[in-house]
Short mmCIF file of C-alpha atoms in Angstrom, two decimals:
data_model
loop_
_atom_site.label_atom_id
_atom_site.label_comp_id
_atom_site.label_asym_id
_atom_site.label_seq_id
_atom_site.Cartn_x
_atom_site.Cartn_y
_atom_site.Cartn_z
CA UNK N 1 -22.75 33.75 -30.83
CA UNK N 2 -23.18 35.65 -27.81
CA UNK N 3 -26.05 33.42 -26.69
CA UNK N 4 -24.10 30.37 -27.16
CA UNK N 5 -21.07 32.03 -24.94
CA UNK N 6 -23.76 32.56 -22.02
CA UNK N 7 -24.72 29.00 -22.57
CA UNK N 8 -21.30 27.72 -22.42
CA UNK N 9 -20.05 29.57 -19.30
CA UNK N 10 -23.57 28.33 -17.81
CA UNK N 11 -22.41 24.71 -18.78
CA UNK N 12 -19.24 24.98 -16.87
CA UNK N 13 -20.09 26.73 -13.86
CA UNK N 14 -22.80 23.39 -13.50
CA UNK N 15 -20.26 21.40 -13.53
CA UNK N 16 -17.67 23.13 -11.28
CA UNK N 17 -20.64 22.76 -8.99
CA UNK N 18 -21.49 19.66 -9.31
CA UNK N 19 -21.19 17.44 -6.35
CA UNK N 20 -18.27 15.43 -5.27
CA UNK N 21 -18.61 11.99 -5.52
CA UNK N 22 -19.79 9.86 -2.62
CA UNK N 23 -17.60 6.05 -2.25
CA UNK N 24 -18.84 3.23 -0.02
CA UNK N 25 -15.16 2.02 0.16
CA UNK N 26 -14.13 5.50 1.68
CA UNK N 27 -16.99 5.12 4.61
CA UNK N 28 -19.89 7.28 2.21
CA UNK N 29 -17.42 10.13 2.55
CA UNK N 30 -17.50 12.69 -0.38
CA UNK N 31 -14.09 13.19 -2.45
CA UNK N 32 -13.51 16.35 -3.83
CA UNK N 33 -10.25 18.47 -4.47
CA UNK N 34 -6.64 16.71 -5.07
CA UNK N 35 -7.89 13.53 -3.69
CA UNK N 36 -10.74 13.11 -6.00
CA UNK N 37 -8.26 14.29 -9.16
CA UNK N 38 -5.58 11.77 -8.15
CA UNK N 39 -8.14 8.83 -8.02
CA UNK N 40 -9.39 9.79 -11.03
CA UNK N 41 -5.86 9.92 -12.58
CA UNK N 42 -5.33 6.58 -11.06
CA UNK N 43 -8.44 5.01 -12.38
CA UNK N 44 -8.15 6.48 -15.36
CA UNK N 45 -4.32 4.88 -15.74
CA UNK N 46 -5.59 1.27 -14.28
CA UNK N 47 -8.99 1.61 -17.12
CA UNK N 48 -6.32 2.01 -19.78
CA UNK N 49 -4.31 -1.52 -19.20
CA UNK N 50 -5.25 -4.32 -21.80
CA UNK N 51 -7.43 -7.02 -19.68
CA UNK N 52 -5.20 -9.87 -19.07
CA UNK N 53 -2.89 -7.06 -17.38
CA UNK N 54 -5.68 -5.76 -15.01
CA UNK N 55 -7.13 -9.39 -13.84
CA UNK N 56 -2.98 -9.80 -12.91
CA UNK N 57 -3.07 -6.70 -11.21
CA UNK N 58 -6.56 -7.37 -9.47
CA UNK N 59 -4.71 -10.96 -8.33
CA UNK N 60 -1.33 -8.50 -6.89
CA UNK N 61 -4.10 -6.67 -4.94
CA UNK N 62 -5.23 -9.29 -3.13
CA UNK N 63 -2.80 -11.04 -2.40
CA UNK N 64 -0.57 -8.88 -1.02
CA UNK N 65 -3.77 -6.96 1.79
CA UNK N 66 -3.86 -11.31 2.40
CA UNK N 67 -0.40 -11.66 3.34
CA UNK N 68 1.72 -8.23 2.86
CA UNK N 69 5.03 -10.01 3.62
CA UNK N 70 4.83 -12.10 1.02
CA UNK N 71 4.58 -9.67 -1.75
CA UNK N 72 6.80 -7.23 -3.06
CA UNK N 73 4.31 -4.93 -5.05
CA UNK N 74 6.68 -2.71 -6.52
CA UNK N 75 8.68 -5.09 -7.97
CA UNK N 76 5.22 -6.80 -9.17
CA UNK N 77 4.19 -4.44 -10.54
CA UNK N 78 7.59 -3.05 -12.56
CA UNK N 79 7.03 -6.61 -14.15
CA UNK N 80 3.76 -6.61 -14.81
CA UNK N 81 4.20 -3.29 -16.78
CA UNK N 82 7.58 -4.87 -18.75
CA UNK N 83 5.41 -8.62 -19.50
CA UNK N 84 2.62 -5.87 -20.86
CA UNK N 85 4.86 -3.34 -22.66
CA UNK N 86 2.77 -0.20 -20.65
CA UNK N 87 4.20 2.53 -19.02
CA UNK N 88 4.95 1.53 -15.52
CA UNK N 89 3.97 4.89 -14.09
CA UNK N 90 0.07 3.50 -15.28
CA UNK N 91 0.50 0.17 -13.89
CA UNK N 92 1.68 1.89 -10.14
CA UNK N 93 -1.16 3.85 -10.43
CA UNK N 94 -3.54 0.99 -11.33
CA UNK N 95 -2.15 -0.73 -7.98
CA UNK N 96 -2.37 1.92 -5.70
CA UNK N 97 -5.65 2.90 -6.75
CA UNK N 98 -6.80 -0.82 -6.35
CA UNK N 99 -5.58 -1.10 -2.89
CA UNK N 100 -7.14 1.77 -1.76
CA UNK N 101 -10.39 0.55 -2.75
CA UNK N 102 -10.28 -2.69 -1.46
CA UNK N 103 -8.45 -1.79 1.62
CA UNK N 104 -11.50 0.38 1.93
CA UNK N 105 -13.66 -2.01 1.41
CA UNK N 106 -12.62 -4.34 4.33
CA UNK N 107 -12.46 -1.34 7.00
CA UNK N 108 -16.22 -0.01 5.91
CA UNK N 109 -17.66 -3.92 5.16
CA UNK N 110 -18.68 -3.00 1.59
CA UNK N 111 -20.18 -5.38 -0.85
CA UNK N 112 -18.39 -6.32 -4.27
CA UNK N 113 -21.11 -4.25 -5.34
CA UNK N 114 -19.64 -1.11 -3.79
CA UNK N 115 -16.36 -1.82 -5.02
CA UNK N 116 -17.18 -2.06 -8.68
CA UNK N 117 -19.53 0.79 -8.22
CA UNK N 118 -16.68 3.28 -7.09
CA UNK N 119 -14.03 2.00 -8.89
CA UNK N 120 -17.07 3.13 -11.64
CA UNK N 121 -17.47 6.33 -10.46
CA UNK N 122 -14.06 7.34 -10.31
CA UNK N 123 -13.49 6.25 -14.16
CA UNK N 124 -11.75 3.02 -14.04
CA UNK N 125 -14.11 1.74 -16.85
CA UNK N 126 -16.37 -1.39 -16.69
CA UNK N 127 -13.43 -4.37 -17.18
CA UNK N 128 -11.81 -3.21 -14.16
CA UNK N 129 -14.62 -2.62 -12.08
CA UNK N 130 -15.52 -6.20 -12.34
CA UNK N 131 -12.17 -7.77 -12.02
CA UNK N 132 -12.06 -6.18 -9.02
CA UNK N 133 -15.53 -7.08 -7.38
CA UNK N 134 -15.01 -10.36 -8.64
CA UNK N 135 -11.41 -10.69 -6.68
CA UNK N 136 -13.57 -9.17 -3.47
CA UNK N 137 -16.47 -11.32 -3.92
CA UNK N 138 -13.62 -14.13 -3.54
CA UNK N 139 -11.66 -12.80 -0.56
CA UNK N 140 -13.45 -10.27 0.81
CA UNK N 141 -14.86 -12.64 3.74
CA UNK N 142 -10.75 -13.90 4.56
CA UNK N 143 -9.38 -10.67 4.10
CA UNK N 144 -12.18 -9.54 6.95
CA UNK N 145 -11.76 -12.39 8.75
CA UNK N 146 -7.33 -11.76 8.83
CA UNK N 147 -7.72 -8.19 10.01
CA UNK N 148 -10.38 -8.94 12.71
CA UNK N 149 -8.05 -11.65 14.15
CA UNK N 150 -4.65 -9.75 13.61
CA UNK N 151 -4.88 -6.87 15.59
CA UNK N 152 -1.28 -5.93 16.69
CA UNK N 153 -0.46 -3.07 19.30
CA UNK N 154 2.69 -1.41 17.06
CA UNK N 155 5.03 1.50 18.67
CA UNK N 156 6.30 4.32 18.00
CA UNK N 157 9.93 4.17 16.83
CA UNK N 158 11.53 7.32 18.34
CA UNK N 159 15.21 6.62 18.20
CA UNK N 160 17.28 3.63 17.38
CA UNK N 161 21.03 2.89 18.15
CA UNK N 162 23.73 -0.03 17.44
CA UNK N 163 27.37 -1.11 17.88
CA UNK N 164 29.21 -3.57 16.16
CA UNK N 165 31.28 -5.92 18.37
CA UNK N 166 33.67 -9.41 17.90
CA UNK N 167 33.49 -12.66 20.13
CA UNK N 168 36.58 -12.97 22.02
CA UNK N 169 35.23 -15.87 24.41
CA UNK N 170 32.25 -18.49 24.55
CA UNK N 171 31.17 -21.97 25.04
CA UNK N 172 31.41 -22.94 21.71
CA UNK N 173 34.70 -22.71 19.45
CA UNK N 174 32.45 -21.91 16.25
CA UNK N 175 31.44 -18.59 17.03
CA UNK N 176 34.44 -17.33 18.63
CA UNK N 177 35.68 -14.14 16.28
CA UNK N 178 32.47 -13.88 14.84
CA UNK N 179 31.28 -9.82 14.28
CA UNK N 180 27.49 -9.28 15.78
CA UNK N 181 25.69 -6.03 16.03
CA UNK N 182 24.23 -5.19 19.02
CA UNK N 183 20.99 -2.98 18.38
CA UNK N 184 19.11 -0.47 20.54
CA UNK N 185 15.55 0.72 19.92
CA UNK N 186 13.84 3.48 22.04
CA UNK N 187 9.72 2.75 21.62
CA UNK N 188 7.39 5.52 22.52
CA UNK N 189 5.22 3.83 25.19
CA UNK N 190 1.31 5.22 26.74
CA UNK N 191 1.28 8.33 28.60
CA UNK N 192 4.48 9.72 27.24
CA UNK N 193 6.59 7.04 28.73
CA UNK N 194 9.23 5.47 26.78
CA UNK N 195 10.80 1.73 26.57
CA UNK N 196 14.33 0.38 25.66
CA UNK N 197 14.49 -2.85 23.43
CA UNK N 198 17.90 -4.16 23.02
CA UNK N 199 18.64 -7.11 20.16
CA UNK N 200 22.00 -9.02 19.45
CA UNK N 201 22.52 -9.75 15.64
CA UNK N 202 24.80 -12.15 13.62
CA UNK N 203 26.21 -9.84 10.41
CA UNK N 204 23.60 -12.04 7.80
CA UNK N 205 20.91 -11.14 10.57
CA UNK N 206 21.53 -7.70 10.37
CA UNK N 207 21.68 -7.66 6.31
CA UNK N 208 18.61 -9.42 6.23
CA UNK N 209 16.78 -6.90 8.51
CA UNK N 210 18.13 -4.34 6.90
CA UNK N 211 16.83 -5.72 3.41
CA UNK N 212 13.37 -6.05 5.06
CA UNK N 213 13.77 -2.43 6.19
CA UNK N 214 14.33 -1.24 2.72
CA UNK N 215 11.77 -3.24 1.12
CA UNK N 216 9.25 -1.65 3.70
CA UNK N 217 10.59 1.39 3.06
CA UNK N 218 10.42 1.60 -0.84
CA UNK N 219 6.27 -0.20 -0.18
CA UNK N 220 5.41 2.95 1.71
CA UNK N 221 7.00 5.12 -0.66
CA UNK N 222 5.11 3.66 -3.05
CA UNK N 223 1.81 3.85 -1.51
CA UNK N 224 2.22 7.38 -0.61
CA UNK N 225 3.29 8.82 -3.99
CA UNK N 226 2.11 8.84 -7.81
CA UNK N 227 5.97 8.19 -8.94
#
């Protein structure tokens, strides 16, 4: 008995020290620690959806790193866990874990090869692995392609301001009495310098920005956290 106590710590203290995987989609670096345990979780949650559930969620992926705007993943993927009768909490994680990877993927110029092989590795299981490097096999090259070609220089936003106002006099009798917002943003600029952007908004302007700023909002929320 004592033997097979030896052996057993032996066992585990081979395993603690085994190394951390390496993934192509996260530029050959090794994961160890919380990150490796919460892709693992995350894998884990996405190799536990039925089939026809992961191939949607695969098609979610890639479509929204094609055209972000045009796809609300939260919301896709609160239905995709109601149409499937799963826990939504496994579908999120199935998502995030999926966008990682192929994010990944177009920043280091892996092969659907790589992706299947890491989503592998971290314990997503077989099915999902080649959903996935099937779905980069087909828009790997255009999803390339898109973020060569759509470089944008963004700013910081360091403060932001805005007053409502009413039209008392204009040009045209339609607008007159009409409430706009007039909206202030302060940019953080090179070398420390900052810039002033002003903006006039109607009211359904300003609701509709401010729905876009909320949907942004609850995205990066969503990306950042396991809820």
């Amino acid at each position: 008995l004592l033997r097979g106590c030896r052996a057993t710590r032996h066992r585990r203290g081979a395993a603690a020290m085994a190394e951390p995987p390496t993934l192509a989609t996260a530029g050959r670096a090794a994961i160890a620690g919380d990150a490796l345990a919460r892709l693992q979780a995350e894998a884990e949650a996405l190799g536990s959806l039925p089939a026809d559930t992961a191939a949607e969620l695969v098609g979610v992926a890639g479509r929204f790193l094609m055209v972000p705007a045009d796809v609300d993943v939260v919301e896709q993927a609160t239905t995709l866990a109601g149409k499937a009768g799963v826990a939504a909490r496994a579908v999120k994680g199935g998502l995030r874990l999926l966008l990682e990877v192929l994010n990944g993927a177009i920043k280091h110029g892996c092969t659907s090869e790589d992706v299947a092989a890491d989503l592998a590795v971290l314990g997503a299981g077989d099915v999902a692995a080649r959903l996935a490097a099937e779905e980069w096999e087909g828009r790997g090259q255009d999803l390339a392609h898109r973020t060569a070609t759509s470089a944008v220089t963004t700013s910081r936003l360091v403060d932001m301001s805005w007053s409502f106002g009413v039209s008392v006099a204009t040009d045209e009798v339609a607008p007159v009495g009409e409430t706009f917002l007039q909206l202030r943003l302060v940019l953080a600029t090179g070398g420390g310098g900052r810039d002033n952007v002003y903006m006039e908004l109607t009211l359904p302007q300003f609701y509709e920005l401010l729905a876009q700023l909320q949907r942004a909002k609850a995205i990066m929320d969503f990306l950042a956290s396991g809820a």
